[in-house]
Short mmCIF file of C-alpha atoms and ligand atoms in Angstrom, two decimals:
data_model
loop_
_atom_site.label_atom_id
_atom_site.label_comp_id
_atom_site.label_asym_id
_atom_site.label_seq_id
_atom_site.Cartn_x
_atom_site.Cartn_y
_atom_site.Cartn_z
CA UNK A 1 0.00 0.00 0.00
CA UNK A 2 1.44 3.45 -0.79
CA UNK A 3 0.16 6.68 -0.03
CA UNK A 4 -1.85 7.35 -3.21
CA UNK A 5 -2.95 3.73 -4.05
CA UNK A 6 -4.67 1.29 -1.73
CA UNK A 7 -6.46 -1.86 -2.02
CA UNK A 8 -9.57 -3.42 -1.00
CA UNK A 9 -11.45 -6.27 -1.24
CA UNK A 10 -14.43 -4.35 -2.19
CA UNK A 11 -14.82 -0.59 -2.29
CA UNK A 12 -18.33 0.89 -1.56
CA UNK A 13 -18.74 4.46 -3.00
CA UNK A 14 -20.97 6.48 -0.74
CA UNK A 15 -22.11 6.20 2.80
CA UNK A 16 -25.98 7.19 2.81
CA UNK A 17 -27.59 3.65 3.79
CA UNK A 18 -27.11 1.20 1.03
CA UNK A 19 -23.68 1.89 1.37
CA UNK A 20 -23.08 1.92 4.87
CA UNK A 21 -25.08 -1.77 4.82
CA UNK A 22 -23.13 -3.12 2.08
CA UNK A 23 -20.08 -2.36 3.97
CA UNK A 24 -21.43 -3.74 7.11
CA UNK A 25 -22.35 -6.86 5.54
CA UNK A 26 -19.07 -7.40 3.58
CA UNK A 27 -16.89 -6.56 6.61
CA UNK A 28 -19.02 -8.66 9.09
CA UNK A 29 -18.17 -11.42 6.79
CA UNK A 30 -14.26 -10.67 6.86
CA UNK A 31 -13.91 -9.33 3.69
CA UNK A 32 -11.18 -6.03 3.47
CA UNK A 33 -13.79 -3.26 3.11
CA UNK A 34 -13.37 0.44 1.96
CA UNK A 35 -16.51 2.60 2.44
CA UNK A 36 -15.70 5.95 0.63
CA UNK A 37 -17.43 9.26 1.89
CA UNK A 38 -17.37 12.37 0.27
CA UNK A 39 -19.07 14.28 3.54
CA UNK A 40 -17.91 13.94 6.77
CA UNK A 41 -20.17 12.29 9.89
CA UNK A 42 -22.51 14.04 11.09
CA UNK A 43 -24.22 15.04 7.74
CA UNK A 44 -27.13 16.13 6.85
CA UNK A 45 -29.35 14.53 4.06
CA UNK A 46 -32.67 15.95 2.43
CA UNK A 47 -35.26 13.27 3.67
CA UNK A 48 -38.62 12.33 5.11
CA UNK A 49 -36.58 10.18 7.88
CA UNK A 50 -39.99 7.64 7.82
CA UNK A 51 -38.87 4.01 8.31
CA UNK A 52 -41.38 1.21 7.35
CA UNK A 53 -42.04 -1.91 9.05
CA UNK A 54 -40.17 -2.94 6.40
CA UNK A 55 -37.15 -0.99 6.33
CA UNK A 56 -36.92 -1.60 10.59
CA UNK A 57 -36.63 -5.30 9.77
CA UNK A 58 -33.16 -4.99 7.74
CA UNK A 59 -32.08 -2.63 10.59
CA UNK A 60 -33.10 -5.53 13.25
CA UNK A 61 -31.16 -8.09 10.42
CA UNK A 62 -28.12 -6.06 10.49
CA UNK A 63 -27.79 -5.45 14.22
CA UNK A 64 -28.48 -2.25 14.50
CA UNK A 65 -28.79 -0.33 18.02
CA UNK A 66 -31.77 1.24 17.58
CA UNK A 67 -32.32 1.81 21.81
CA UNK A 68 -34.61 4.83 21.94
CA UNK A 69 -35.34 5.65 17.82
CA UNK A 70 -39.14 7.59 17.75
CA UNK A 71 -41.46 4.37 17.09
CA UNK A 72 -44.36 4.91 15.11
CA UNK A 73 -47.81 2.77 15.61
CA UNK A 74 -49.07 3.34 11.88
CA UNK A 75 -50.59 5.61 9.36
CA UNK A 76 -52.75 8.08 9.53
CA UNK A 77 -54.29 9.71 6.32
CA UNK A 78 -56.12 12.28 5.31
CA UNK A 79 -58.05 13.43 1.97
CA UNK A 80 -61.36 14.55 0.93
CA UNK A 81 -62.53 15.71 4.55
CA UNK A 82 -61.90 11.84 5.83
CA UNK A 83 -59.68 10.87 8.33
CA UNK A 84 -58.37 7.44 8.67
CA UNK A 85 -56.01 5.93 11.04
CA UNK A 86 -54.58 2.34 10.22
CA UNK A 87 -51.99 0.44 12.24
CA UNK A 88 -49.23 -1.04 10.26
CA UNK A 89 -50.15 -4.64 9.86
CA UNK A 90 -49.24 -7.20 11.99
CA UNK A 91 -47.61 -10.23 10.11
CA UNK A 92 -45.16 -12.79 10.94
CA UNK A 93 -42.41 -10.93 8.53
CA UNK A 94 -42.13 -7.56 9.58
CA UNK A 95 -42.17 -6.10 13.07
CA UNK A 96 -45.53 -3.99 13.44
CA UNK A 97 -44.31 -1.01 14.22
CA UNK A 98 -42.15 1.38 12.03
CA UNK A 99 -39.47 4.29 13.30
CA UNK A 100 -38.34 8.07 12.26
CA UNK A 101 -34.97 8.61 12.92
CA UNK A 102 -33.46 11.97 11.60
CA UNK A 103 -30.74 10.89 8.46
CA UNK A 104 -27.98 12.68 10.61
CA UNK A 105 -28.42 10.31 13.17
CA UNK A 106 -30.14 7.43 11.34
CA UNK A 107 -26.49 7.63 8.69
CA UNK A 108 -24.06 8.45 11.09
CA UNK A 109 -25.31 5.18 13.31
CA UNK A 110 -24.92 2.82 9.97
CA UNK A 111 -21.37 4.17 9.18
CA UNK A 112 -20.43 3.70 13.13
CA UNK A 113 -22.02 0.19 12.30
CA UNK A 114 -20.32 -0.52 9.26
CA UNK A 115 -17.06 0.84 11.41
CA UNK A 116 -17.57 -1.43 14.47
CA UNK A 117 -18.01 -4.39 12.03
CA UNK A 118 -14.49 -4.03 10.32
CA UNK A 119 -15.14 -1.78 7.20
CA UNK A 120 -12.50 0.84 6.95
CA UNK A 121 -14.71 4.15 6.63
CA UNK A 122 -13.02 7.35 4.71
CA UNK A 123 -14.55 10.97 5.03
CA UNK A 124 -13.88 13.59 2.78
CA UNK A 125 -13.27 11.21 0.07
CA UNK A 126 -14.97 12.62 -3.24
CA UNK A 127 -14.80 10.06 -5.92
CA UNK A 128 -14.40 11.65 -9.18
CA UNK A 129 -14.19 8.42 -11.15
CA UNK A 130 -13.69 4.74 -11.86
CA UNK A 131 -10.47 3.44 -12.76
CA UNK A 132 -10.95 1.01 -16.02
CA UNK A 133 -9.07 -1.54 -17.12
CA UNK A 134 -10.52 -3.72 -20.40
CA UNK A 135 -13.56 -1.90 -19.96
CA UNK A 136 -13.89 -3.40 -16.34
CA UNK A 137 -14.23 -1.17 -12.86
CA UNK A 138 -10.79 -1.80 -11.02
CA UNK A 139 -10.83 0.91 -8.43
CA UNK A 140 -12.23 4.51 -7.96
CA UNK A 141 -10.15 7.60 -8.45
CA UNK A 142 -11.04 10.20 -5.89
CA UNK A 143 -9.93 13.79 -4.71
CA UNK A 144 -9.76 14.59 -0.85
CA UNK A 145 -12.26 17.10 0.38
CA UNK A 146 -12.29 19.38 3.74
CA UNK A 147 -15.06 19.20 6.58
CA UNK A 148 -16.73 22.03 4.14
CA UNK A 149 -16.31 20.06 0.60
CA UNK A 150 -13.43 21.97 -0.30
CA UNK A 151 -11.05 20.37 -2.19
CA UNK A 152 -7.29 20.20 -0.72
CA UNK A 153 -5.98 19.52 -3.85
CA UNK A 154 -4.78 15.37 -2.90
CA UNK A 155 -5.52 12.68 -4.97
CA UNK A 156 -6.17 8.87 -4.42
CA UNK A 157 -6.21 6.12 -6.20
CA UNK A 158 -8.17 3.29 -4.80
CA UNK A 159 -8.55 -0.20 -6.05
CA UNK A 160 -10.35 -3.27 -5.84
CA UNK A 161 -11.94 -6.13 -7.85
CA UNK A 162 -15.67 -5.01 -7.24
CA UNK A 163 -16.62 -1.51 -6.59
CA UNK A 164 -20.25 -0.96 -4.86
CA UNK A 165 -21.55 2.25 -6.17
CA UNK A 166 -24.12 3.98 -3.66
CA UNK A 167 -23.36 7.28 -4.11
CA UNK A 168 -27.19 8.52 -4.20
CA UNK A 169 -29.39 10.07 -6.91
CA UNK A 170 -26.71 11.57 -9.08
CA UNK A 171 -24.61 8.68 -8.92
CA UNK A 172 -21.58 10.37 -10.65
CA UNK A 173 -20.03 6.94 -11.00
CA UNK A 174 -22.66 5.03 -12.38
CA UNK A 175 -22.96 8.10 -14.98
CA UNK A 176 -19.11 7.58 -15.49
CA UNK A 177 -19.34 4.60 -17.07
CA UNK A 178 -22.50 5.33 -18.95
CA UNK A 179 -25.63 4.44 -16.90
CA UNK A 180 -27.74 7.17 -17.45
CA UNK A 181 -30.77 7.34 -15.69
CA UNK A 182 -33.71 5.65 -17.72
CA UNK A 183 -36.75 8.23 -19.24
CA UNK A 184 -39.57 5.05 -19.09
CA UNK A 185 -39.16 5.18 -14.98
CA UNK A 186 -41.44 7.86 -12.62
CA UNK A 187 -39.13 10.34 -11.24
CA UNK A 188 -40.39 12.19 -7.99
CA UNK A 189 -39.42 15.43 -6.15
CA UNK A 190 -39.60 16.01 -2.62
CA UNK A 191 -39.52 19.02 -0.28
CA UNK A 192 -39.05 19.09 3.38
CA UNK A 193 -37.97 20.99 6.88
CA UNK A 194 -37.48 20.67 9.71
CA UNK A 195 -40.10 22.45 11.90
CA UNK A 196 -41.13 22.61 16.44
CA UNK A 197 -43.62 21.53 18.02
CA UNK A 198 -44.78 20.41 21.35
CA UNK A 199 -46.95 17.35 20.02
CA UNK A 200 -46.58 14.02 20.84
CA UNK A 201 -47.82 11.45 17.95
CA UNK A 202 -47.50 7.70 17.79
CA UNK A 203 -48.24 7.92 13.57
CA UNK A 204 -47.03 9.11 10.64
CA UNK A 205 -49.24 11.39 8.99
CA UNK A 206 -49.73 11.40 5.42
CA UNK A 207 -52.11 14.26 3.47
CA UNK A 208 -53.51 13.30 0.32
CA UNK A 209 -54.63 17.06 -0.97
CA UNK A 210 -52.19 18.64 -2.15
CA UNK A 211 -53.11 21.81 -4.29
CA UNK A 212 -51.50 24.15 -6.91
CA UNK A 213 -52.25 26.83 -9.57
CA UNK A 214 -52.31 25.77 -13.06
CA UNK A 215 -51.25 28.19 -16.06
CA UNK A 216 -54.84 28.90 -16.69
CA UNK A 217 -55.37 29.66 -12.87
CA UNK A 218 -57.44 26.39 -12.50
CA UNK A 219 -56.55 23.94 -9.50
CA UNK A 220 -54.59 21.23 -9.96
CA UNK A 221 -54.98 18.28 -8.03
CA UNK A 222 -51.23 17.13 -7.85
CA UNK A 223 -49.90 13.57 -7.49
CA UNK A 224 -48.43 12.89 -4.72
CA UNK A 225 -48.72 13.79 -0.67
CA UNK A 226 -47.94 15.57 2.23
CA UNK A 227 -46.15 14.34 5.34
CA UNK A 228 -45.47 15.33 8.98
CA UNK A 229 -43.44 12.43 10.83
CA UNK A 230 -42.46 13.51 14.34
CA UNK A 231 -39.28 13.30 15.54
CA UNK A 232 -37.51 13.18 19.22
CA UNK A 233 -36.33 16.43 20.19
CA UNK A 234 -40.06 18.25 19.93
CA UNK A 235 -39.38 18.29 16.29
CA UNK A 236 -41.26 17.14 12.85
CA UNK A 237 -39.97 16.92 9.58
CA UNK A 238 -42.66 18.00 7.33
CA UNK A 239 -42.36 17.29 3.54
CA UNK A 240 -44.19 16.81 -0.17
CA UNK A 241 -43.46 14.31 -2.70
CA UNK A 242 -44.78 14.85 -6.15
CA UNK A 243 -44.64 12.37 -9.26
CA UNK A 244 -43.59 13.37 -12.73
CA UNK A 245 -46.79 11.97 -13.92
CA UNK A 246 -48.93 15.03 -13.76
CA UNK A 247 -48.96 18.03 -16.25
CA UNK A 248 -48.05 20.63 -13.20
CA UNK A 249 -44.54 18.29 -12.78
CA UNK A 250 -41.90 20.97 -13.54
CA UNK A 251 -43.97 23.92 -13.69
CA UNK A 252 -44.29 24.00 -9.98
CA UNK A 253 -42.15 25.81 -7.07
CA UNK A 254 -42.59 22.98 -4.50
CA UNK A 255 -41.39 25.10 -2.26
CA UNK A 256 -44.17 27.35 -2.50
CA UNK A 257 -46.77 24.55 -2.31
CA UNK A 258 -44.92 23.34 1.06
CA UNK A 259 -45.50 26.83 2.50
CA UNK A 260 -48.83 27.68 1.56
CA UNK A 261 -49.82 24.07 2.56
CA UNK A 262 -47.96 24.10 5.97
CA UNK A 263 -49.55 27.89 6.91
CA UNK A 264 -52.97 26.33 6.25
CA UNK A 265 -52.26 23.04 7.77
CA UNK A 266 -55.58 20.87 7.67
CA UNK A 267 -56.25 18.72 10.90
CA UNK A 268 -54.47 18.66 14.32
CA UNK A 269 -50.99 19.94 13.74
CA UNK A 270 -50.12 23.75 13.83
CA UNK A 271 -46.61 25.06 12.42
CA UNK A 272 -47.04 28.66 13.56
CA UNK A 273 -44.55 31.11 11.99
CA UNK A 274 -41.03 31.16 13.43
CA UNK A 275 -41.80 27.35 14.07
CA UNK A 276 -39.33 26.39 10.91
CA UNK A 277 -35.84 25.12 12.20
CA UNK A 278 -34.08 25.11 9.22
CA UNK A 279 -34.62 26.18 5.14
CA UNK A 280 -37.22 23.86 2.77
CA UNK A 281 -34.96 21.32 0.91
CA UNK A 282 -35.68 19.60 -2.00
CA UNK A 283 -34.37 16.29 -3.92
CA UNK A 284 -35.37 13.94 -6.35
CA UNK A 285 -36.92 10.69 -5.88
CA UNK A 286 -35.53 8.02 -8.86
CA UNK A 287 -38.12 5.57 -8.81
CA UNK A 288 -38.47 1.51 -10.17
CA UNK A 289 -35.23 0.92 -10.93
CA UNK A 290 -34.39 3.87 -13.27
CA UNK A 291 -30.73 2.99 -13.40
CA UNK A 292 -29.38 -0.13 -15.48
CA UNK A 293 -27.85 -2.23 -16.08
CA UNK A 294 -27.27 -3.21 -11.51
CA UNK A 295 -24.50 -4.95 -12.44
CA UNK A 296 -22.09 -4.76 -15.12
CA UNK A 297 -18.36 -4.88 -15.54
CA UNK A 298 -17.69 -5.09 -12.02
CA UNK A 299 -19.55 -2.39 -10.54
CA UNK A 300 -23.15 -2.92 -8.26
CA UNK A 301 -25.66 -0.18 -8.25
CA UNK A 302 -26.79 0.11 -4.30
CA UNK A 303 -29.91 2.43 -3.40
CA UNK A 304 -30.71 5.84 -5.31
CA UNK A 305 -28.26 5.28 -7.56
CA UNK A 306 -29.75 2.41 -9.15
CA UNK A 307 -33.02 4.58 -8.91
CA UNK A 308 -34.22 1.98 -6.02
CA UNK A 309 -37.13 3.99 -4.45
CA UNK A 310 -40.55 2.64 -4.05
CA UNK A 311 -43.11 4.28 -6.75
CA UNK A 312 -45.88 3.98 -4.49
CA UNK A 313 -44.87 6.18 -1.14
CA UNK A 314 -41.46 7.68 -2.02
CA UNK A 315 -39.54 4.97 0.30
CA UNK A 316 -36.17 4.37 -0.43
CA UNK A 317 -33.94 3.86 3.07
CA UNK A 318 -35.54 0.28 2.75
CA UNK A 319 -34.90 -0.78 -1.04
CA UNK A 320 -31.25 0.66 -0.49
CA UNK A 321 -30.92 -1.74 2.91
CA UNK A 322 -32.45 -4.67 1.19
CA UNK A 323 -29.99 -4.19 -1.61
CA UNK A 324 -26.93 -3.78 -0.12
CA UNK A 325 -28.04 -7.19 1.67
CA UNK A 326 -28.53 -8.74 -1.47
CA UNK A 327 -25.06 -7.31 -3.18
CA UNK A 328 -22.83 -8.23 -0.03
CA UNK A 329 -24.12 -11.54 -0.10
CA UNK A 330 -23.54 -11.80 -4.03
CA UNK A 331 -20.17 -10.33 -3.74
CA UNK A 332 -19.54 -12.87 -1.00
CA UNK A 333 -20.38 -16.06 -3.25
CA UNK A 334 -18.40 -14.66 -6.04
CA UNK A 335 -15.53 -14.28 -3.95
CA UNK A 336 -16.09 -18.42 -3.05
CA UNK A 337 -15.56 -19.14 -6.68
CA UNK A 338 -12.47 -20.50 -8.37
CA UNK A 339 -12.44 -18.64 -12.03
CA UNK A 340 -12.80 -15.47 -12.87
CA UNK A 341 -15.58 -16.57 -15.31
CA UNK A 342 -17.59 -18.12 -12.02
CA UNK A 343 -17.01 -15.08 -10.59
CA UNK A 344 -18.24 -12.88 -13.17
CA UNK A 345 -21.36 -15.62 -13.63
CA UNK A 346 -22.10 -15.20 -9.76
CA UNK A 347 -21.96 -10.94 -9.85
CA UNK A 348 -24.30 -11.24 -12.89
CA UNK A 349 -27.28 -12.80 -10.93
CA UNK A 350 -27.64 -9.60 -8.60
CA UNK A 351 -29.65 -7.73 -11.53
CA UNK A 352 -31.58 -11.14 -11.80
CA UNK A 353 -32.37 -11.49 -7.82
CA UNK A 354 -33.39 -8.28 -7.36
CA UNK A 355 -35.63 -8.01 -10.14
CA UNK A 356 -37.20 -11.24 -9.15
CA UNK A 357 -37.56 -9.66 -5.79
CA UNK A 358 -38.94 -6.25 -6.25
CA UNK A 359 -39.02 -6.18 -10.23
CA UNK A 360 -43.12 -6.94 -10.57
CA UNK A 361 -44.00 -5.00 -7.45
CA UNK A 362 -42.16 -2.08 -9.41
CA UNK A 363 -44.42 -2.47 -12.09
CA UNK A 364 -47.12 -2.01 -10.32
CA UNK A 365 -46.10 1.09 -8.59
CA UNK A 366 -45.64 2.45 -11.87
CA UNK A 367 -48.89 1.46 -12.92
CA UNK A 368 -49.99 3.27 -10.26
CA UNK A 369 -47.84 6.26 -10.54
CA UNK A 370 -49.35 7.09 -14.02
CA UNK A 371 -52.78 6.37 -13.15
CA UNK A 372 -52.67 8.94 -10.14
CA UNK A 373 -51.04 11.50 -12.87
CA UNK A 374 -54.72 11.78 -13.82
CA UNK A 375 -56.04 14.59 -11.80
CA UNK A 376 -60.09 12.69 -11.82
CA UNK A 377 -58.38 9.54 -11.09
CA UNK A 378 -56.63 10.79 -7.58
CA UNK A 379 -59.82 12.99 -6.42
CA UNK A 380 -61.65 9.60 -6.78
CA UNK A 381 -59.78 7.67 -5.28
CA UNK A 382 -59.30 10.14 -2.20
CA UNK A 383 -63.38 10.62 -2.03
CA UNK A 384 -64.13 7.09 -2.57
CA UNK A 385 -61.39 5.13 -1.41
CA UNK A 386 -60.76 6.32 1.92
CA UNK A 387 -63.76 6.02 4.03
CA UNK A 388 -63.34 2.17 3.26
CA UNK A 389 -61.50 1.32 6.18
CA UNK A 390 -60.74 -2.84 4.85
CA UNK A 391 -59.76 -1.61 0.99
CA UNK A 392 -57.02 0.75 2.89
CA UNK A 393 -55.78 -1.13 5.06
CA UNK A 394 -55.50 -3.43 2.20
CA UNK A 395 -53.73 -0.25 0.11
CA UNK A 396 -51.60 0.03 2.97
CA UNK A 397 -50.00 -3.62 2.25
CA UNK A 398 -49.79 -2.64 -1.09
CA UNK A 399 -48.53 0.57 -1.03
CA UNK A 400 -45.66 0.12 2.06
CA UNK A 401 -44.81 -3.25 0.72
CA UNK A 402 -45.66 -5.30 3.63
CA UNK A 403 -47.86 -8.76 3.02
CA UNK A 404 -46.85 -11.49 5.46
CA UNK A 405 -43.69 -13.42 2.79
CA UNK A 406 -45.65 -16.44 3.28
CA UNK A 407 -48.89 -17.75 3.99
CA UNK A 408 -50.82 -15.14 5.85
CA UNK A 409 -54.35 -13.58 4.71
CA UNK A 410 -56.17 -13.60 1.94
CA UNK A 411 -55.24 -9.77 1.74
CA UNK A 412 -51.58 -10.75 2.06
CA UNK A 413 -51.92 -13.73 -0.99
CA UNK A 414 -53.33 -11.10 -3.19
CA UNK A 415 -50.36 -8.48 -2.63
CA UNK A 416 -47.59 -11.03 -3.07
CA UNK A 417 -49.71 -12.75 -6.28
CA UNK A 418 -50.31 -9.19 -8.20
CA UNK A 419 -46.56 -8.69 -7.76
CA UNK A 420 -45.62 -12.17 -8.94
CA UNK A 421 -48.15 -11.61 -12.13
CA UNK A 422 -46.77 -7.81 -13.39
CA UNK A 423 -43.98 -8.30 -15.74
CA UNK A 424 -40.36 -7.35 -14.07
CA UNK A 425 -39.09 -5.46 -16.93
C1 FAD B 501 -37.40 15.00 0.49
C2 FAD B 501 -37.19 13.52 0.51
C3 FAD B 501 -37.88 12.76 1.46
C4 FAD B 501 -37.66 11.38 1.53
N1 FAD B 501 -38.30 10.70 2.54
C5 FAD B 501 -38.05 9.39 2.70
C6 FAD B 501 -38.58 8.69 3.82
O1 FAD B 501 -39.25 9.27 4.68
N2 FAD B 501 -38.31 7.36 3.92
C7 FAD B 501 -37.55 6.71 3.00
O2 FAD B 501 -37.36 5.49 3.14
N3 FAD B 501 -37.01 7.35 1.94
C8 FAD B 501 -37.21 8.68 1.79
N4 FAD B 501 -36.61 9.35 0.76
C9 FAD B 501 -35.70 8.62 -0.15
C10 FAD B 501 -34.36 8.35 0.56
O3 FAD B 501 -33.83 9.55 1.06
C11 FAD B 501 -33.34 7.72 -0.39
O4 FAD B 501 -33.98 6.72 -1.15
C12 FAD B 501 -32.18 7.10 0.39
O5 FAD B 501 -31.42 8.12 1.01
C13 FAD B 501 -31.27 6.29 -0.54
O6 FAD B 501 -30.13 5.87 0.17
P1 FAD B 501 -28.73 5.66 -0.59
O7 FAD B 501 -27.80 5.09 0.40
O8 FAD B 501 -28.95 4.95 -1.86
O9 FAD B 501 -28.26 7.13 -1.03
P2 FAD B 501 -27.99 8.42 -0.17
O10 FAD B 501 -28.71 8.38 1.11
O11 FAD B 501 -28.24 9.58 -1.07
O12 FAD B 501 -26.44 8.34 0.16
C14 FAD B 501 -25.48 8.58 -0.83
C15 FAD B 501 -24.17 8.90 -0.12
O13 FAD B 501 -23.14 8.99 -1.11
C16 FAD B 501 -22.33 10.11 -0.84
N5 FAD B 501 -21.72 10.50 -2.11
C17 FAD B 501 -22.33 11.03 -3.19
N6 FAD B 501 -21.44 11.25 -4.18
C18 FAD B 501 -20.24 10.82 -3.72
C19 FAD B 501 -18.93 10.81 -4.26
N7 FAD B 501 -18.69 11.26 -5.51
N8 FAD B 501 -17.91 10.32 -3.51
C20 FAD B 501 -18.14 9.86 -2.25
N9 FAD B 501 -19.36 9.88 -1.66
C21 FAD B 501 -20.40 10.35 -2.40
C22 FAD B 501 -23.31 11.14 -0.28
O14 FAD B 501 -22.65 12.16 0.45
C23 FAD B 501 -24.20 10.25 0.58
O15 FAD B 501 -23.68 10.11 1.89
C24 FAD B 501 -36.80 10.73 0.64
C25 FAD B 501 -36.12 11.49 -0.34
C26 FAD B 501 -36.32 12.85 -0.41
C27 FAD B 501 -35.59 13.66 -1.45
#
């Protein structure tokens, strides 16, 4: 090892969640593990900081310490002057209740993790591109950054036979090597702060009416909700997500709609002036896999940048956990195998696995992101669909991904068999 090359096993770009678990995984199974950062710990990160049942299961599966994270009970929604509050379900697969954990935190604790478990963790490490040899990903080349993202002017070199690339939405190493982000997947945007208050709430709390002014001054009925999880520390983060499926995508200042929306607050909550604790921040949401190929050439797309995020509710922290498991444990078979043709055979199924995993239930959330574009479709279903307490707490399976894995309820069958029927692609 010199001073401006070193070698790893693996190297994981990024430390948001689906890096942080990759590295966690890989290192807890002895492999030499480099986990490249670009910011340094504590950072902030533009988020919702909601955590499905779903998503608390990989943290439980990777050992996270989660002693005294906010718990949440379930959902509570409201649209069309109905309010409905649903518990998440109780199944044998996922715990029944979910968390919100502020990304500072929530990160930080996953890096520690990946840390305590043997990966060697690098702030300030901006990676500015892969190294190629033959066309394949060798290594990362990377420029040192201060505490402020300054650059100090050092370069690295860092190499390794597979190279994990979870560097987020932007993925400026996936886009290196020519994965482009596809135009046939929904793309969402997503505002949020950070705001006081004095209320204590078991459930996240999800708004279905979200309002702005079309060109013609007509209202438009925009795809997508509103949010207010609360947080320890008499704080909420409060936050929209809107789909590219409607005609007002793009012609919008989200920003706007957050603040007109959060001064006339609907229901229980009150966000009086002076009550923000920090500037509105937006972000994209890449939805259904809008990144391929996963896996080519020896570099794994982890998380956002592999455009992981669930179509139906704008959850992501989850899809980037459960992929990271399923890389690390690809990686870890490939590294079992005796050619390099095995090996390259073994790194090829992780497109394959997670497509059989998540691929149809994709589909459908992107059935259902275009069909909500429609302005009459989403008043409808608001009006109609939620005083029927069993449909949405059916919807709530759907939409949060959480039918029991096997056997379970008639409700649960149905989830798991319209997933298995929509095509992957
Ligand atoms: C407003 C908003 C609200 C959201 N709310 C929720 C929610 O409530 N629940 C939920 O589950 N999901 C939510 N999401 C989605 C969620 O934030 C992402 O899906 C999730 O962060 C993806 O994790 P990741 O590890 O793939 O990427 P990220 O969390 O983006 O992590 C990427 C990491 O890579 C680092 N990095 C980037 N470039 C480089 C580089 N060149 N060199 C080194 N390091 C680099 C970054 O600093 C970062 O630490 C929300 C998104 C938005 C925008």
């Amino acid at each position: 090892m010199t001073p401006s090359e070193q070698h790893a096993d693996v190297i994981v770009v990024g430390a948001g969640p689906g890096g942080s678990a990759t590295a966690a995984w890989l290192a807890g199974a002895g492999l030499d593990v480099l986990l490249l950062e670009k910011a340094t710990f504590p950072r902030d990160k533009i988020c919702g900081d909601g955590l499905t049942p779903r998503a608390v299961k990989e943290l439980i599966a990777l050992g996270v310490d989660t002693e005294g994270w906010t718990r949440t009970k379930g959902l509570r929604i409201l649209g069309g002057g109905h309010t409905l509050t649903l518990d998440w379900p109780e199944t044998t697969s996922f715990p029944s209740y979910g968390m919100v954990r502020a990304r500072g935190d929530l990160d930080e604790a996953l890096a520690r993790h990946a840390q305590a478990r043997g990966a060697i963790l690098r702030e300030g490490v901006s990676v500015t591109g892969p190294v190629l040899e033959g066309g394949r990903v060798v290594g990362v080349e990377a420029k040192l950054v201060d505490g402020r993202g300054r650059a100090t002017g050092e370069r690295t070199t860092f190499r390794a036979p597979v190279v994990v690339a979870s560097d987020g939405v932007s993925s400026r190493l996936a886009v290196a090597v020519g994965r482009e982000k596809r135009e046939d997947r929904p793309m969402g945007v997503a505002v949020r702060g950070y705001y006081a208050s004095d209320r204590v709430d078991d459930y996240l709390e999800s708004h279905l009416e979200l309002w702005t002014t079309g060109a013609d001054g007509e209202r438009i009925l925009m795809p997508g909700y509103g949010w207010i999880f609360p947080l320890d520390g008499g704080r909420a983060n409060v936050g929209l997500g809107i789909l590219n499926t409607s005609t007002a995508f793009g012609q919008t200042d989200y920003k706007d709609v957050m603040r007109r929306w959060v001064e006339t607050m609907p229901g229980d909550w009150e966000f009086p002036e002076g009550s923000e604790l920090g500037p509105i921040r937006g972000a994209a949401l890449p939805m259904g896999f809008n990144r391929t190929p996963l896996y080519a050439d020896g570099l794994l797309l982890v998380g956002d940048s592999g455009g992981m995020v669930n179509p139906f509710n704008g959850e992501g922290i989850d899809y980037a956990l459960e992929a990271a498991r399923v890389a690390a444990d690809v990686i870890l078979q490939a590294r079992g195998r005796t050619t390099d043709a095995q090996r390259e055979a073994v790194l090829q199924t992780y497109p394959r696995i997670l497509r059989d995993e998540l691929g149809g239930y994709f589909t459908l959330g992107r059935w259902f992101a275009k069909a909500i574009g429609n302005p009459d479709v989403m008043r409808l279903a608001t009006r109609y669909g939620l005083p029927r307490t069993t449909l949405m707490r059916f919807l709530l399976k759907v939409m949060a991904n959480l039918p029991q894995e096997r056997g379970g309820g008639i409700d649960d069958r149905l989830v798991r068999a319209m997933a298995t029927m929509a095509p992957d692609a």
